[in-house]
Structure formats: C-alpha cells, structure tokens
Coordinates of C-alpha atoms in Angstrom, one line a residue:
M11 CA 136.3 -201.9 119.1
A12 CA 136.4 -197.9 119.2
V13 CA 139.7 -197.8 118.9
S14 CA 139.8 -200.0 116.2
M15 CA 137.0 -198.3 114.0
S16 CA 139.4 -194.7 115.0
I17 CA 142.7 -196.5 113.8
S18 CA 140.7 -197.5 110.5
N19 CA 139.1 -194.3 110.0
L20 CA 143.0 -192.3 110.6
D21 CA 144.1 -195.4 107.8
D22 CA 141.3 -194.1 105.5
V23 CA 142.3 -190.6 106.1
W24 CA 146.0 -190.9 105.5
H25 CA 145.6 -193.4 102.0
R26 CA 143.3 -190.7 101.0
V27 CA 145.9 -187.7 101.7
T28 CA 148.7 -190.0 100.1
G29 CA 147.0 -191.8 97.1
T30 CA 147.0 -190.6 94.0
Q31 CA 143.6 -189.2 92.0
P32 CA 142.6 -188.9 88.5
D33 CA 143.6 -186.1 86.3
P34 CA 141.0 -183.9 84.8
P35 CA 140.2 -183.7 81.1
R36 CA 142.9 -181.9 79.4
N37 CA 139.9 -179.5 78.1
L38 CA 138.9 -178.5 81.6
I39 CA 142.3 -178.2 82.6
I40 CA 143.4 -175.7 79.2
A41 CA 139.8 -174.1 80.6
L42 CA 141.1 -173.9 84.2
G43 CA 143.7 -171.7 82.9
A44 CA 142.3 -169.4 81.1
A45 CA 140.1 -168.7 83.8
A46 CA 143.1 -168.4 86.2
L47 CA 144.1 -166.0 83.4
V48 CA 140.7 -163.8 83.4
A49 CA 141.0 -163.3 87.0
V50 CA 144.6 -162.2 86.9
L51 CA 144.0 -159.8 83.9
W52 CA 140.2 -158.3 84.7
R53 CA 141.0 -156.0 87.4
P54 CA 137.5 -156.4 89.5
V55 CA 138.3 -160.0 90.1
W56 CA 142.1 -159.0 90.6
R57 CA 141.2 -157.0 93.4
I58 CA 139.9 -159.5 95.1
A59 CA 141.9 -162.5 94.0
R60 CA 145.1 -160.7 94.5
N61 CA 144.2 -161.3 98.7
A62 CA 145.3 -165.0 97.8
V63 CA 148.9 -163.1 96.5
T64 CA 149.5 -161.7 99.2
I65 CA 148.9 -164.6 101.6
A66 CA 151.5 -166.2 99.6
H67 CA 153.6 -163.2 99.7
E68 CA 153.7 -162.7 103.4
G69 CA 153.6 -166.1 104.1
G70 CA 157.1 -166.8 102.1
H71 CA 158.7 -163.9 104.0
A72 CA 157.2 -165.9 107.1
V73 CA 158.8 -169.2 106.8
V74 CA 161.9 -168.1 105.0
A75 CA 162.2 -165.8 108.2
L76 CA 161.8 -168.4 110.6
L77 CA 163.9 -171.2 108.4
C78 CA 166.6 -168.8 108.7
G79 CA 166.7 -168.6 112.5
R80 CA 165.1 -165.3 112.7
R81 CA 162.0 -164.7 115.4
L82 CA 158.9 -164.0 113.7
S83 CA 156.7 -161.4 115.5
G84 CA 153.5 -161.2 113.2
V85 CA 151.8 -161.2 110.1
R86 CA 149.7 -158.7 108.9
L87 CA 147.1 -158.6 105.8
H88 CA 145.6 -155.2 104.9
H89 CA 142.4 -154.3 102.7
D90 CA 144.0 -152.7 99.9
T91 CA 146.0 -155.9 99.6
S92 CA 149.1 -155.0 100.8
G93 CA 151.0 -156.9 103.6
V94 CA 153.4 -156.6 106.3
T95 CA 155.9 -159.5 108.0
V96 CA 157.7 -158.6 110.8
S97 CA 160.8 -160.6 111.9
Y98 CA 163.9 -159.7 114.2
G99 CA 167.5 -161.2 114.2
K100 CA 170.4 -159.8 112.4
P101 CA 169.7 -157.0 110.3
R102 CA 172.1 -158.3 107.3
G103 CA 173.6 -161.2 106.5
L104 CA 172.1 -164.0 104.0
G105 CA 169.5 -164.7 106.6
M106 CA 168.2 -161.1 105.9
V107 CA 168.5 -161.3 102.3
L108 CA 166.4 -164.4 101.7
T109 CA 163.9 -163.5 103.9
V110 CA 162.9 -160.1 102.3
A111 CA 163.6 -161.9 98.8
A112 CA 160.9 -164.7 99.6
G113 CA 158.0 -162.3 99.1
Y114 CA 157.8 -161.6 95.7
T115 CA 159.1 -165.1 94.6
A116 CA 156.6 -167.1 97.1
P117 CA 153.3 -167.1 94.9
S118 CA 155.0 -168.5 91.8
L119 CA 157.5 -171.1 93.9
I120 CA 154.0 -172.5 95.5
G121 CA 152.7 -172.6 92.3
L122 CA 155.2 -174.5 91.0
G123 CA 155.7 -177.1 93.8
G124 CA 151.6 -177.2 93.1
A125 CA 151.8 -178.1 89.3
W126 CA 154.7 -180.7 90.6
L127 CA 152.1 -182.5 93.0
L128 CA 149.3 -182.2 90.8
A129 CA 151.8 -184.1 88.1
A130 CA 152.0 -186.7 90.3
Q131 CA 148.2 -186.9 90.8
H132 CA 148.5 -186.0 94.3
I133 CA 145.6 -183.8 94.1
T134 CA 143.9 -184.4 98.0
M135 CA 147.5 -183.9 99.2
L136 CA 148.0 -180.7 97.4
L137 CA 144.9 -179.4 99.4
W138 CA 145.5 -180.5 102.6
A139 CA 148.9 -179.0 102.7
S140 CA 147.4 -175.9 101.1
V141 CA 145.1 -175.9 104.5
L142 CA 148.1 -177.1 106.9
L143 CA 150.2 -174.0 105.5
L144 CA 147.0 -171.5 106.1
A145 CA 146.5 -172.6 109.6
L146 CA 150.1 -172.3 110.5
L147 CA 150.1 -168.6 108.8
L148 CA 146.7 -167.7 110.7
L149 CA 148.8 -168.5 114.0
E150 CA 150.9 -165.7 113.0
I151 CA 148.0 -163.2 112.0
R152 CA 147.8 -160.2 113.7
N153 CA 145.0 -157.6 112.5
V154 CA 141.4 -158.6 111.7
Y155 CA 141.2 -158.3 108.4
G156 CA 144.0 -160.9 107.9
V157 CA 142.4 -163.1 110.1
L158 CA 139.4 -163.0 108.0
T159 CA 140.9 -163.3 104.5
V160 CA 143.1 -166.4 106.0
V161 CA 139.9 -168.0 107.7
L162 CA 137.9 -167.6 104.2
T163 CA 140.6 -168.6 102.1
G164 CA 141.2 -171.4 104.2
G165 CA 137.6 -172.5 104.2
A166 CA 137.3 -172.6 100.4
V167 CA 140.3 -174.8 100.6
V168 CA 138.5 -177.0 103.2
A169 CA 135.6 -177.1 101.2
A170 CA 137.4 -178.4 98.1
S171 CA 139.5 -181.1 100.0
W172 CA 136.9 -182.7 101.9
T173 CA 134.4 -182.9 98.7
T174 CA 133.9 -186.7 97.5
N175 CA 133.8 -185.5 94.2
T176 CA 136.9 -185.6 92.7
N177 CA 135.8 -183.4 89.9
V178 CA 135.5 -180.7 91.8
Q179 CA 138.9 -181.4 94.1
A180 CA 140.4 -181.6 90.8
G181 CA 139.1 -178.4 89.3
F182 CA 139.3 -176.6 92.2
A183 CA 143.2 -177.6 92.9
Y184 CA 143.9 -177.0 89.4
L185 CA 142.2 -173.3 89.4
M186 CA 144.1 -172.7 92.6
V187 CA 147.8 -173.6 90.9
W188 CA 147.3 -171.9 87.6
F189 CA 146.2 -169.0 89.2
L190 CA 149.5 -168.8 91.8
L191 CA 151.5 -169.4 88.6
L192 CA 150.4 -166.8 86.1
A193 CA 149.4 -164.1 89.0
G194 CA 153.0 -164.2 90.5
V195 CA 154.3 -162.3 87.2
K196 CA 151.8 -159.4 87.8
P197 CA 152.8 -157.8 91.1
V198 CA 156.5 -157.8 89.7
L199 CA 155.0 -155.5 87.0
E200 CA 152.9 -153.6 89.1
L201 CA 156.0 -153.2 91.5
S202 CA 158.4 -151.9 88.3
R203 CA 155.2 -149.6 87.5
T204 CA 155.2 -147.8 90.7
R205 CA 158.6 -147.4 91.3
S206 CA 158.8 -145.8 87.9
R207 CA 155.9 -143.2 89.0
T208 CA 156.4 -142.7 92.3
G209 CA 159.9 -144.1 93.5
A210 CA 158.5 -146.2 95.9
R211 CA 162.0 -146.7 97.7
D212 CA 160.6 -148.8 100.2
S213 CA 159.9 -151.9 98.1
D214 CA 161.4 -155.5 98.8
A215 CA 163.6 -154.6 95.8
D216 CA 165.0 -151.3 97.3
Q217 CA 165.5 -153.0 100.9
L218 CA 167.6 -156.2 98.7
H219 CA 169.7 -153.2 97.1
R220 CA 170.7 -151.7 100.4
L221 CA 171.5 -154.9 101.9
T222 CA 173.1 -156.3 98.8
G223 CA 174.3 -153.5 96.5
F224 CA 172.8 -155.1 94.0
P225 CA 170.4 -152.5 91.9
A226 CA 166.7 -152.4 93.0
G227 CA 166.2 -152.8 89.0
G228 CA 168.3 -155.9 89.0
W229 CA 166.5 -157.8 91.8
L230 CA 163.0 -157.0 89.8
F231 CA 164.6 -158.6 86.7
V232 CA 165.2 -161.6 89.2
F233 CA 161.6 -161.4 90.7
G234 CA 160.0 -161.4 87.4
L235 CA 162.6 -164.3 85.9
V236 CA 161.8 -166.7 89.0
A237 CA 158.2 -165.5 87.9
V238 CA 157.8 -166.6 84.5
G239 CA 160.1 -169.4 84.8
C240 CA 157.9 -171.0 87.4
A241 CA 154.9 -170.1 85.1
V242 CA 156.5 -171.9 81.8
A243 CA 157.4 -174.9 84.0
G244 CA 154.4 -175.4 86.2
G245 CA 152.2 -175.1 83.0
R246 CA 154.1 -177.8 81.4
W247 CA 153.7 -179.7 84.2
L248 CA 149.7 -179.3 84.6
L249 CA 149.2 -179.6 80.8
H250 CA 151.7 -183.0 81.1
L251 CA 154.2 -181.8 78.1

C-alpha cells in the first residue's frame, strides 16, 4: 500500500510538472513586465535584483565550461554583484571562447528559454527547472555570500513552485522571465560605460578580443545584439503576439 501511494504521489508530481497551466490575464502580464522594467531602471531595486543577473551570468560560464569539456574549479558571487567562475582546460580555442562569451549572453538566453516555456503554458516546469539549475550551481559555489545569494533566490523559486495558487505561480514566473529579458541589456551598457571611463581591460569582451583578435567593442555589440534580440523575441512570446 505504501509503495502504491508513493508511486501515485510521484505520478501526481510528474503530471504537475509536465502539465500545462492557464496563462494569467494579458493586463497582468503587461503589468509584470512594467514591474520588471522598474526593477531594472530604479537603482535602489537594481542593486539587489542585479544579484539574479550575476547568478545567471556566472552560471552561463559554468555550464558552457562543462559542456566544452573544461574542469570547473568553482564559482564566487560577491556583494558588489560581481562574480568569477574558474575553470581549467585549454587556454585558447573554441571551448574557451564559448565559455567566456556565455556570461553576458546567459541572462537573456535563459530569459528567452523561459519565455518559450511560458508561451507553451509550462509554468510549473519553468519554476522546477529553475530550482534544479540553482541547486546544481549551489554545489559549485565557493564563498559564503554566494551560497547565501543562491539559497535565498532558490528559496523564493521553491516557494512559488510549491504553492497551489496558480495565479501566484504564474505571476512569479512571468516576473522572473520579464526581468531576465529586460535586465540582460543593462550589464552590457554598464560594461560599455565602464570601458569608456576606466578601460576595464580585464572584461569578458577584452578577454574575447585577446582570444580571437575580434575587437572588444565588436564583442560588446554582439552581447547587446543578443540581449536586445532576446528581449524582443521573448517579449513577443510572453504577450502571445
């Protein structure tokens, strides 16, 4: 009997994760997009919310490093919302280029993937996938602030994913995806301003310049193009245009 109930419970969970959920009203989707935009543009909120972008940025480096056969040493997240991902392998070549390029493009690409899932009404699947990715990243975090940031972020997603209120689930999921899509543009602009003021010759764009010979400004343009393209395409999916 206990085994039967356990299998039944697992079945329920599986159907809940893989099933579809109704979209929130269109006006609410637009309002959540506006709220995400405020979080990006209003500096007091951005200082805190930017930690989520850093998680996605460093997570992008880490995932691509592993996919390219590099050995991941660890990830650190800092209180100034910077971060660093250390991996070992060939110092040059396609794998290294992809690993470095993954950072600034990751938030936007993750947001685009989330928008695709929401367009298909897989709200719970998006939330559970986010929890899984955060749990895997947590295993690679090597400092206390990083652990705290990932745990708090994951806790918020877990709370949203476990609630039986579909409106809360949908609202959280849409806000999260809107934020990643819109926030993906701002770090590229920030890096461009920083490079024009101080040089910042250790940025990802400058590392890519040294690896490929392609100008750092060109890489910034690529980052921006990916971010804007994902924001436009993802926004259209979220609004069902």
